[in-house]
mmCIF file of C-alpha atoms and ligand atoms in Angstrom:
data_model
loop_
_atom_site.group_PDB
_atom_site.id
_atom_site.type_symbol
_atom_site.label_atom_id
_atom_site.label_comp_id
_atom_site.label_asym_id
_atom_site.label_seq_id
_atom_site.Cartn_x
_atom_site.Cartn_y
_atom_site.Cartn_z
ATOM 1 C CA UNK A 295 -41.120 113.086 -58.852
ATOM 2 C CA UNK A 296 -39.710 109.599 -59.085
ATOM 3 C CA UNK A 297 -38.129 110.133 -55.732
ATOM 4 C CA UNK A 298 -41.418 111.382 -54.334
ATOM 5 C CA UNK A 299 -43.147 108.218 -55.588
ATOM 6 C CA UNK A 300 -40.525 105.974 -54.006
ATOM 7 C CA UNK A 301 -40.938 107.877 -50.757
ATOM 8 C CA UNK A 302 -44.667 107.392 -50.858
ATOM 9 C CA UNK A 303 -44.214 103.687 -51.563
ATOM 10 C CA UNK A 304 -41.802 103.236 -48.645
ATOM 11 C CA UNK A 305 -43.828 105.221 -46.126
ATOM 12 C CA UNK A 306 -47.139 103.764 -47.220
ATOM 13 C CA UNK A 307 -45.965 100.137 -47.118
ATOM 14 C CA UNK A 308 -44.524 100.631 -43.643
ATOM 15 C CA UNK A 309 -47.713 102.322 -42.455
ATOM 16 C CA UNK A 310 -49.914 99.615 -43.967
ATOM 17 C CA UNK A 311 -47.945 96.835 -42.342
ATOM 18 C CA UNK A 312 -48.237 98.623 -39.044
ATOM 19 C CA UNK A 313 -51.997 99.140 -39.273
ATOM 20 C CA UNK A 314 -53.626 97.462 -36.266
ATOM 21 C CA UNK A 315 -57.253 97.371 -37.354
ATOM 22 C CA UNK A 316 -59.466 97.712 -40.399
ATOM 23 C CA UNK A 317 -60.390 101.319 -39.577
ATOM 24 C CA UNK A 318 -56.721 102.395 -39.549
ATOM 25 C CA UNK A 319 -56.219 100.499 -42.774
ATOM 26 C CA UNK A 320 -59.132 102.248 -44.449
ATOM 27 C CA UNK A 321 -57.755 105.622 -43.342
ATOM 28 C CA UNK A 322 -54.445 104.769 -44.978
ATOM 29 C CA UNK A 323 -56.174 103.739 -48.198
ATOM 30 C CA UNK A 324 -57.988 107.056 -48.344
ATOM 31 C CA UNK A 325 -54.915 109.096 -47.504
ATOM 32 C CA UNK A 326 -52.795 107.456 -50.259
ATOM 33 C CA UNK A 327 -55.146 106.158 -52.927
ATOM 34 C CA UNK A 328 -58.239 108.291 -52.338
ATOM 35 C CA UNK A 329 -59.328 111.184 -54.583
ATOM 36 C CA UNK A 330 -57.415 113.608 -52.389
ATOM 37 C CA UNK A 331 -54.717 111.063 -51.556
ATOM 38 C CA UNK A 332 -50.985 111.578 -51.785
ATOM 39 C CA UNK A 333 -50.479 109.295 -54.800
ATOM 40 C CA UNK A 334 -53.362 110.885 -56.637
ATOM 41 C CA UNK A 335 -51.864 114.305 -55.934
ATOM 42 C CA UNK A 336 -48.590 113.220 -57.550
ATOM 43 C CA UNK A 337 -50.365 111.762 -60.562
ATOM 44 C CA UNK A 338 -52.229 115.015 -61.056
ATOM 45 C CA UNK A 339 -48.891 116.690 -61.718
ATOM 46 C CA UNK A 340 -48.010 114.285 -64.537
ATOM 47 C CA UNK A 341 -49.050 116.943 -67.017
ATOM 48 C CA UNK A 342 -46.029 118.999 -66.094
ATOM 49 C CA UNK A 343 -43.659 116.228 -67.155
ATOM 50 C CA UNK A 344 -41.822 115.996 -70.479
ATOM 51 C CA UNK A 345 -43.035 113.493 -73.074
ATOM 52 C CA UNK A 346 -40.030 111.210 -72.343
ATOM 53 C CA UNK A 347 -40.507 111.245 -68.591
ATOM 54 C CA UNK A 348 -44.253 110.740 -68.549
ATOM 55 C CA UNK A 349 -44.422 106.996 -69.480
ATOM 56 C CA UNK A 350 -41.552 106.168 -67.094
ATOM 57 C CA UNK A 351 -43.113 107.976 -64.147
ATOM 58 C CA UNK A 352 -46.535 106.704 -65.179
ATOM 59 C CA UNK A 353 -45.280 103.129 -64.966
ATOM 60 C CA UNK A 354 -43.717 103.704 -61.569
ATOM 61 C CA UNK A 355 -46.886 105.364 -60.336
ATOM 62 C CA UNK A 356 -48.917 102.382 -61.499
ATOM 63 C CA UNK A 357 -46.519 100.001 -59.771
ATOM 64 C CA UNK A 358 -46.788 101.995 -56.553
ATOM 65 C CA UNK A 359 -50.585 102.007 -56.751
ATOM 66 C CA UNK A 360 -50.660 98.265 -57.315
ATOM 67 C CA UNK A 361 -48.142 97.672 -54.550
ATOM 68 C CA UNK A 362 -50.169 99.743 -52.108
ATOM 69 C CA UNK A 363 -53.465 98.125 -53.146
ATOM 70 C CA UNK A 364 -51.909 94.666 -52.775
ATOM 71 C CA UNK A 365 -50.390 95.529 -49.414
ATOM 72 C CA UNK A 366 -53.718 96.860 -48.147
ATOM 73 C CA UNK A 367 -55.583 93.672 -49.181
ATOM 74 C CA UNK A 368 -52.864 91.502 -47.655
ATOM 75 C CA UNK A 369 -52.943 93.468 -44.398
ATOM 76 C CA UNK A 370 -56.742 93.363 -44.337
ATOM 77 C CA UNK A 371 -56.659 89.599 -44.665
ATOM 78 C CA UNK A 372 -54.036 89.338 -41.951
ATOM 79 C CA UNK A 373 -56.118 91.491 -39.582
ATOM 80 C CA UNK A 374 -59.208 89.450 -40.284
ATOM 81 C CA UNK A 375 -57.394 86.214 -39.511
ATOM 82 C CA UNK A 376 -56.001 87.659 -36.305
ATOM 83 C CA UNK A 377 -59.431 88.853 -35.231
ATOM 84 C CA UNK A 378 -60.920 85.441 -35.938
ATOM 85 C CA UNK A 379 -58.156 83.715 -34.008
ATOM 86 C CA UNK A 380 -58.775 86.056 -31.100
ATOM 87 C CA UNK A 381 -62.480 85.394 -31.153
ATOM 88 C CA UNK A 382 -62.020 81.648 -31.324
ATOM 89 C CA UNK A 383 -59.717 81.824 -28.367
ATOM 90 C CA UNK A 384 -62.075 84.013 -26.393
ATOM 91 C CA UNK A 385 -65.093 81.853 -27.152
ATOM 92 C CA UNK A 386 -63.372 78.520 -26.737
ATOM 93 C CA UNK A 387 -64.985 76.150 -24.240
ATOM 94 C CA UNK A 388 -62.684 74.074 -22.116
ATOM 95 C CA UNK A 389 -64.590 70.848 -21.960
ATOM 96 C CA UNK A 390 -62.184 69.475 -19.366
ATOM 97 C CA UNK A 391 -63.216 72.014 -16.698
ATOM 98 C CA UNK A 392 -65.516 70.302 -14.181
ATOM 99 C CA UNK A 393 -69.102 71.563 -14.499
ATOM 100 C CA UNK A 394 -71.098 73.342 -11.813
ATOM 101 C CA UNK A 395 -72.923 70.519 -10.046
ATOM 102 C CA UNK A 396 -76.718 70.778 -10.176
ATOM 103 C CA UNK A 397 -77.976 69.936 -6.720
ATOM 104 C CA UNK A 398 -80.757 67.401 -7.070
ATOM 105 C CA UNK A 399 -83.313 67.413 -4.332
ATOM 106 C CA UNK A 400 -85.145 64.350 -3.125
ATOM 107 C CA UNK A 401 -88.436 63.505 -1.577
ATOM 108 C CA UNK A 402 -89.331 64.395 1.991
ATOM 109 C CA UNK A 403 -89.613 61.335 4.271
ATOM 110 C CA UNK A 404 -93.335 61.960 4.661
ATOM 111 C CA UNK A 405 -93.752 61.968 0.860
ATOM 112 C CA UNK A 406 -91.706 58.775 0.614
ATOM 113 C CA UNK A 407 -94.123 56.989 2.940
ATOM 114 C CA UNK A 408 -97.168 58.534 1.266
ATOM 115 C CA UNK A 409 -95.927 57.465 -2.183
ATOM 116 C CA UNK A 410 -95.271 53.931 -0.944
ATOM 117 C CA UNK A 411 -98.736 53.722 0.577
ATOM 118 C CA UNK A 412 -100.288 55.088 -2.629
ATOM 119 C CA UNK A 413 -98.442 52.425 -4.634
ATOM 120 C CA UNK A 414 -99.775 49.678 -2.400
ATOM 121 C CA UNK A 415 -103.358 50.937 -2.619
ATOM 122 C CA UNK A 416 -103.243 51.605 -6.348
ATOM 123 C CA UNK A 417 -102.030 48.013 -6.721
ATOM 124 C CA UNK A 418 -105.198 46.920 -4.901
ATOM 125 C CA UNK A 419 -107.430 48.894 -7.268
ATOM 126 C CA UNK A 420 -107.917 52.065 -5.232
ATOM 127 C CA UNK A 421 -108.007 55.491 -6.837
ATOM 128 C CA UNK A 422 -106.915 58.746 -5.216
ATOM 129 C CA UNK A 423 -109.372 61.467 -4.221
ATOM 130 C CA UNK A 424 -108.747 64.976 -2.944
ATOM 131 C CA UNK A 425 -110.933 67.402 -1.058
ATOM 132 C CA UNK A 426 -110.958 70.739 0.751
ATOM 133 C CA UNK A 427 -108.995 71.491 3.905
ATOM 134 C CA UNK A 428 -111.491 74.252 4.741
ATOM 135 C CA UNK A 429 -114.498 72.050 5.291
ATOM 136 C CA UNK A 430 -118.121 72.293 6.359
ATOM 137 C CA UNK A 431 -118.876 71.089 9.883
ATOM 138 C CA UNK A 432 -121.686 69.259 8.126
ATOM 139 C CA UNK A 433 -119.179 66.971 6.378
ATOM 140 C CA UNK A 434 -116.495 66.931 9.053
ATOM 141 C CA UNK A 435 -118.931 66.013 11.846
ATOM 142 C CA UNK A 436 -122.679 65.870 11.282
ATOM 143 C CA UNK A 437 -122.809 63.500 8.377
ATOM 144 C CA UNK A 438 -120.167 61.376 10.068
ATOM 145 C CA UNK A 439 -122.696 60.699 12.818
ATOM 146 C CA UNK A 440 -121.093 63.247 15.142
ATOM 147 C CA UNK A 441 -124.029 65.338 16.267
ATOM 148 C CA UNK A 442 -124.104 68.860 17.649
ATOM 149 C CA UNK A 443 -122.783 68.821 21.214
ATOM 150 C CA UNK A 444 -120.421 65.893 20.664
ATOM 151 C CA UNK A 445 -117.126 66.562 22.522
ATOM 152 C CA UNK A 446 -115.136 66.203 19.265
ATOM 153 C CA UNK A 447 -116.810 69.413 18.033
ATOM 154 C CA UNK A 448 -115.457 71.460 20.954
ATOM 155 C CA UNK A 449 -114.041 74.906 20.127
ATOM 156 C CA UNK A 450 -111.017 73.978 22.211
ATOM 157 C CA UNK A 451 -110.013 71.266 19.773
ATOM 158 C CA UNK A 452 -111.086 72.611 16.404
ATOM 159 C CA UNK A 453 -110.069 75.600 14.281
ATOM 160 C CA UNK A 454 -113.440 77.084 13.350
ATOM 161 C CA UNK A 455 -113.503 79.602 10.521
ATOM 162 C CA UNK A 456 -116.941 81.064 11.228
ATOM 163 C CA UNK A 457 -118.537 82.177 14.497
ATOM 164 C CA UNK A 458 -121.527 79.891 13.968
ATOM 165 C CA UNK A 459 -119.244 76.801 13.848
ATOM 166 C CA UNK A 460 -120.380 75.849 10.371
ATOM 167 C CA UNK A 461 -117.002 76.127 8.605
ATOM 168 C CA UNK A 462 -113.719 74.771 9.948
ATOM 169 C CA UNK A 463 -110.289 73.423 9.120
ATOM 170 C CA UNK A 464 -111.003 69.725 8.787
ATOM 171 C CA UNK A 465 -109.945 67.775 11.873
ATOM 172 C CA UNK A 466 -109.734 64.511 9.936
ATOM 173 C CA UNK A 467 -109.802 63.293 6.325
ATOM 174 C CA UNK A 468 -113.004 61.342 7.059
ATOM 175 C CA UNK A 469 -115.299 64.001 5.475
ATOM 176 C CA UNK A 470 -113.846 62.659 2.220
ATOM 177 C CA UNK A 471 -115.872 59.495 2.863
ATOM 178 C CA UNK A 472 -119.074 61.499 2.546
ATOM 179 C CA UNK A 473 -117.812 63.545 -0.400
ATOM 180 C CA UNK A 474 -116.816 60.377 -2.252
ATOM 181 C CA UNK A 475 -120.081 58.553 -1.564
ATOM 182 C CA UNK A 476 -122.000 61.625 -2.661
ATOM 183 C CA UNK A 477 -120.246 62.120 -5.970
ATOM 184 C CA UNK A 478 -118.767 58.813 -7.122
ATOM 185 C CA UNK A 479 -120.526 55.770 -8.500
ATOM 186 C CA UNK A 480 -120.526 52.500 -6.565
ATOM 187 C CA UNK A 481 -118.577 50.326 -6.038
ATOM 188 C CA UNK A 482 -116.102 52.686 -4.371
ATOM 189 C CA UNK A 483 -112.466 52.119 -3.583
ATOM 190 C CA UNK A 484 -110.605 55.348 -2.780
ATOM 191 C CA UNK A 485 -107.847 56.774 -0.655
ATOM 192 C CA UNK A 486 -107.767 60.472 0.232
ATOM 193 C CA UNK A 487 -104.514 61.757 1.707
ATOM 194 C CA UNK A 488 -104.180 65.309 2.989
ATOM 195 C CA UNK A 489 -103.616 67.823 5.750
ATOM 196 C CA UNK A 490 -105.766 67.991 8.854
ATOM 197 C CA UNK A 491 -105.809 70.483 11.739
ATOM 198 C CA UNK A 492 -106.376 70.324 15.471
ATOM 199 C CA UNK A 493 -105.713 72.777 18.293
ATOM 200 C CA UNK A 494 -102.782 70.867 19.752
ATOM 201 C CA UNK A 495 -99.665 72.353 21.330
ATOM 202 C CA UNK A 496 -96.494 71.468 19.439
ATOM 203 C CA UNK A 497 -94.459 68.756 21.132
ATOM 204 C CA UNK A 498 -92.592 65.571 20.218
ATOM 205 C CA UNK A 499 -95.813 63.796 19.191
ATOM 206 C CA UNK A 500 -98.250 66.651 18.424
ATOM 207 C CA UNK A 501 -98.628 69.348 15.810
ATOM 208 C CA UNK A 502 -101.639 71.581 15.020
ATOM 209 C CA UNK A 503 -101.254 70.458 11.389
ATOM 210 C CA UNK A 504 -100.589 66.895 10.368
ATOM 211 C CA UNK A 505 -101.467 64.442 7.621
ATOM 212 C CA UNK A 506 -103.895 61.576 7.359
ATOM 213 C CA UNK A 507 -104.638 59.088 4.668
ATOM 214 C CA UNK A 508 -108.300 58.168 4.529
ATOM 215 C CA UNK A 509 -109.465 54.994 2.882
ATOM 216 C CA UNK A 510 -112.961 53.928 1.884
ATOM 217 C CA UNK A 511 -114.365 50.826 0.239
ATOM 218 C CA UNK A 512 -118.075 50.413 -0.461
ATOM 219 C CA UNK A 513 -119.344 47.418 -2.390
ATOM 220 C CA UNK A 514 -121.725 44.488 -2.140
ATOM 221 C CA UNK A 515 -120.750 41.993 0.563
ATOM 222 C CA UNK A 516 -117.843 43.925 2.119
ATOM 223 C CA UNK A 517 -117.004 42.558 5.565
ATOM 224 C CA UNK A 518 -114.497 43.044 8.378
ATOM 225 C CA UNK A 519 -112.406 40.331 6.682
ATOM 226 C CA UNK A 520 -111.832 42.687 3.717
ATOM 227 C CA UNK A 521 -110.802 45.447 6.094
ATOM 228 C CA UNK A 522 -108.347 43.175 7.897
ATOM 229 C CA UNK A 523 -106.873 41.750 4.699
ATOM 230 C CA UNK A 524 -106.419 45.176 3.107
ATOM 231 C CA UNK A 525 -104.758 46.776 6.119
ATOM 232 C CA UNK A 526 -102.585 43.775 6.892
ATOM 233 C CA UNK A 527 -101.361 43.857 3.287
ATOM 234 C CA UNK A 528 -100.506 47.536 3.651
ATOM 235 C CA UNK A 529 -98.541 47.024 6.858
ATOM 236 C CA UNK A 530 -96.606 44.046 5.489
ATOM 237 C CA UNK A 531 -95.721 45.958 2.335
ATOM 238 C CA UNK A 532 -94.570 49.028 4.279
ATOM 239 C CA UNK A 533 -92.905 47.366 7.263
ATOM 240 C CA UNK A 534 -91.842 43.991 5.888
ATOM 241 C CA UNK A 535 -93.527 40.582 5.466
ATOM 242 C CA UNK A 536 -92.660 39.511 9.035
ATOM 243 C CA UNK A 537 -94.694 42.331 10.614
ATOM 244 C CA UNK A 538 -97.301 41.159 13.101
ATOM 245 C CA UNK A 539 -100.525 43.150 13.409
ATOM 246 C CA UNK A 540 -103.422 43.064 15.815
ATOM 247 C CA UNK A 541 -106.876 44.620 15.655
ATOM 248 C CA UNK A 542 -108.147 46.105 18.901
ATOM 249 C CA UNK A 543 -111.764 47.197 19.520
ATOM 250 C CA UNK A 544 -112.239 50.951 19.602
ATOM 251 C CA UNK A 545 -114.930 53.581 19.089
ATOM 252 C CA UNK A 546 -115.508 56.060 16.254
ATOM 253 C CA UNK A 547 -118.927 57.676 15.698
ATOM 254 C CA UNK A 548 -118.917 56.894 11.976
ATOM 255 C CA UNK A 549 -117.867 53.231 12.031
ATOM 256 C CA UNK A 550 -119.501 50.234 13.671
ATOM 257 C CA UNK A 551 -117.785 48.103 14.704
ATOM 258 C CA UNK A 552 -114.625 50.197 15.058
ATOM 259 C CA UNK A 553 -111.064 49.127 15.725
ATOM 260 C CA UNK A 554 -107.510 50.298 15.893
ATOM 261 C CA UNK A 555 -104.656 48.489 14.244
ATOM 262 C CA UNK A 556 -101.409 47.961 16.136
ATOM 263 C CA UNK A 557 -98.199 46.569 14.729
ATOM 264 C CA UNK A 558 -95.924 44.525 16.965
ATOM 265 C CA UNK A 559 -92.914 46.625 17.983
ATOM 266 C CA UNK A 560 -90.085 46.006 15.490
ATOM 267 C CA UNK A 561 -87.533 46.929 18.104
ATOM 268 C CA UNK A 562 -88.367 44.395 20.832
ATOM 269 C CA UNK A 563 -90.674 42.004 18.956
ATOM 270 C CA UNK A 564 -93.420 42.583 21.503
ATOM 271 C CA UNK A 565 -91.280 42.226 24.638
ATOM 272 C CA UNK A 566 -91.691 45.886 25.589
ATOM 273 C CA UNK A 567 -89.024 48.559 25.181
ATOM 274 C CA UNK A 568 -88.484 52.309 25.029
ATOM 275 C CA UNK A 569 -89.731 52.613 21.424
ATOM 276 C CA UNK A 570 -93.150 51.059 22.213
ATOM 277 C CA UNK A 571 -93.252 52.546 25.722
ATOM 278 C CA UNK A 572 -93.199 49.002 27.134
ATOM 279 C CA UNK A 573 -96.420 48.097 25.387
ATOM 280 C CA UNK A 574 -94.924 45.702 22.828
ATOM 281 C CA UNK A 575 -97.336 47.174 20.256
ATOM 282 C CA UNK A 576 -97.461 50.392 18.289
ATOM 283 C CA UNK A 577 -100.759 51.979 17.235
ATOM 284 C CA UNK A 578 -100.918 52.809 13.517
ATOM 285 C CA UNK A 579 -104.450 53.621 12.446
ATOM 286 C CA UNK A 580 -108.166 53.723 13.161
ATOM 287 C CA UNK A 581 -110.704 51.810 11.091
ATOM 288 C CA UNK A 582 -114.090 50.166 11.044
ATOM 289 C CA UNK A 583 -117.154 49.173 9.057
ATOM 290 C CA UNK A 584 -118.877 52.311 7.743
ATOM 291 C CA UNK A 585 -121.814 53.078 10.053
ATOM 292 C CA UNK A 586 -125.191 52.377 8.367
ATOM 293 C CA UNK A 587 -126.327 55.896 9.296
ATOM 294 C CA UNK A 588 -123.418 57.361 7.304
ATOM 295 C CA UNK A 589 -124.150 55.144 4.289
ATOM 296 C CA UNK A 590 -127.859 55.954 4.381
ATOM 297 C CA UNK A 591 -127.089 59.667 4.749
ATOM 298 C CA UNK A 592 -125.427 59.397 1.338
ATOM 299 C CA UNK A 593 -128.388 57.555 -0.158
ATOM 300 C CA UNK A 594 -126.755 54.139 -0.154
ATOM 301 C CA UNK A 595 -128.979 51.100 0.368
ATOM 302 C CA UNK A 596 -127.510 49.282 3.359
ATOM 303 C CA UNK A 597 -129.477 46.136 2.494
ATOM 304 C CA UNK A 598 -127.268 45.848 -0.616
ATOM 305 C CA UNK A 599 -124.065 47.667 0.185
ATOM 306 C CA UNK A 600 -121.607 47.734 3.055
ATOM 307 C CA UNK A 601 -118.164 49.232 3.421
ATOM 308 C CA UNK A 602 -115.107 49.783 5.525
ATOM 309 C CA UNK A 603 -113.040 52.901 6.185
ATOM 310 C CA UNK A 604 -109.730 53.637 7.792
ATOM 311 C CA UNK A 605 -107.631 56.670 8.703
ATOM 312 C CA UNK A 606 -103.868 56.479 8.884
ATOM 313 C CA UNK A 607 -101.713 59.066 10.636
ATOM 314 C CA UNK A 608 -98.950 59.654 8.109
ATOM 315 C CA UNK A 609 -96.503 61.319 10.488
ATOM 316 C CA UNK A 610 -96.825 58.421 12.885
ATOM 317 C CA UNK A 611 -96.246 55.949 10.045
ATOM 318 C CA UNK A 612 -93.199 57.904 8.904
ATOM 319 C CA UNK A 613 -91.763 58.192 12.407
ATOM 320 C CA UNK A 614 -92.166 54.477 13.027
ATOM 321 C CA UNK A 615 -90.687 53.571 9.684
ATOM 322 C CA UNK A 616 -87.544 55.711 9.999
ATOM 323 C CA UNK A 617 -87.239 55.597 13.805
ATOM 324 C CA UNK A 618 -87.745 59.361 14.068
ATOM 325 C CA UNK A 619 -88.176 60.253 17.726
ATOM 326 C CA UNK A 620 -89.540 63.792 17.420
ATOM 327 C CA UNK A 621 -92.451 64.854 15.195
ATOM 328 C CA UNK A 622 -91.091 68.398 14.943
ATOM 329 C CA UNK A 623 -88.165 67.157 12.829
ATOM 330 C CA UNK A 624 -90.617 66.325 10.043
ATOM 331 C CA UNK A 625 -91.743 69.949 9.705
ATOM 332 C CA UNK A 626 -88.648 71.973 10.630
ATOM 333 C CA UNK A 627 -86.926 71.429 7.259
ATOM 334 C CA UNK A 628 -83.467 71.215 8.792
ATOM 335 C CA UNK A 629 -81.256 70.019 5.941
ATOM 336 C CA UNK A 630 -79.052 68.021 8.338
ATOM 337 C CA UNK A 631 -82.145 65.930 9.069
ATOM 338 C CA UNK A 632 -83.677 65.810 5.603
ATOM 339 C CA UNK A 633 -80.419 64.925 3.810
ATOM 340 C CA UNK A 634 -80.475 61.516 5.518
ATOM 341 C CA UNK A 635 -83.366 60.143 3.493
HETATM 342 N N1 LIG B 22 -110.875 59.867 11.402
HETATM 343 C C1 LIG B 22 -110.397 59.027 12.479
HETATM 344 C C2 LIG B 22 -109.395 59.843 13.299
HETATM 345 O O1 LIG B 22 -108.994 60.904 12.903
HETATM 346 C C3 LIG B 22 -109.745 57.783 11.942
HETATM 347 C C4 LIG B 22 -110.714 56.868 11.261
HETATM 348 C C5 LIG B 22 -110.920 56.962 9.902
HETATM 349 C C6 LIG B 22 -111.392 55.900 11.955
HETATM 350 C C7 LIG B 22 -111.787 56.091 9.264
HETATM 351 C C8 LIG B 22 -112.283 55.033 11.341
HETATM 352 C C9 LIG B 22 -112.469 55.137 9.981
HETATM 353 O O2 LIG B 22 -108.981 59.401 14.354
#
């Protein structure tokens, strides 16, 4: 029996040391120390021993049980440590590995110019207004002193939404003048940037969709001098303090008098070159004093109030600013083009 116990001790210790995981270890515990285990089976036969042998074998049996129990705990601890080490290794983060770069986008050239213009106007006390791109002909034309039958209302130039020509895609941001005068208290100082639509074929200078920035000031004692000062400030801020501007008489139905603003060609300083098509000047925007009929149509007393308005073509501004030769580049979203800004 003593021999049997020693055998069990030897086999069990070897098996325990070789156990590779906690499940195997638990199996070993059951098979040696469990109720039906090998050691227990030996102990159950103690009764057959003589009175002299019993305490001797009993002591050995106890030693074996303790040895096995100790070995199992030790192995369990060892396995736990190994598992932890493995996990730490697996979950370790190598902080020296270069990260995956996050590609930061940037603003579109048109947005750059729009944001700059907004900054300039906000600095002069303007606020920003927004309005619908699907507009009533009433606002887009009629109330801007552009009566039924006016050539600007032609179906060939305008995207009408309804057969009766009462709803359309706005052809200009100028309806925002009427919307602002109708809803906002005087004095008024707003800009209204946004998309406008005209039935133009796409080419280097035309697109059926483009952007304008409308401006409107209505207050007591507003004159052409305010218009000139405001727009000259804008141009000098956007194109540099040395820019030279000129105001040229023009016609718009909703302003009187009307003008266009040209900036002297930056390329040739007015001598005439390819950029300005030999003109020496580059047209930037339309403007004028708000027509009394338009003011009165919005219930404004023209004996007390006067105003000026302007409309800037944002694509044109952007193209001039960055020397972009083809309008289509602005809308094609070719990364080789956009990445340059
Ligand atoms: N709406 C005009 C256009 O599209 C520009 C303009 C705006 C002119 C405001 C005068 C005043 O050409």
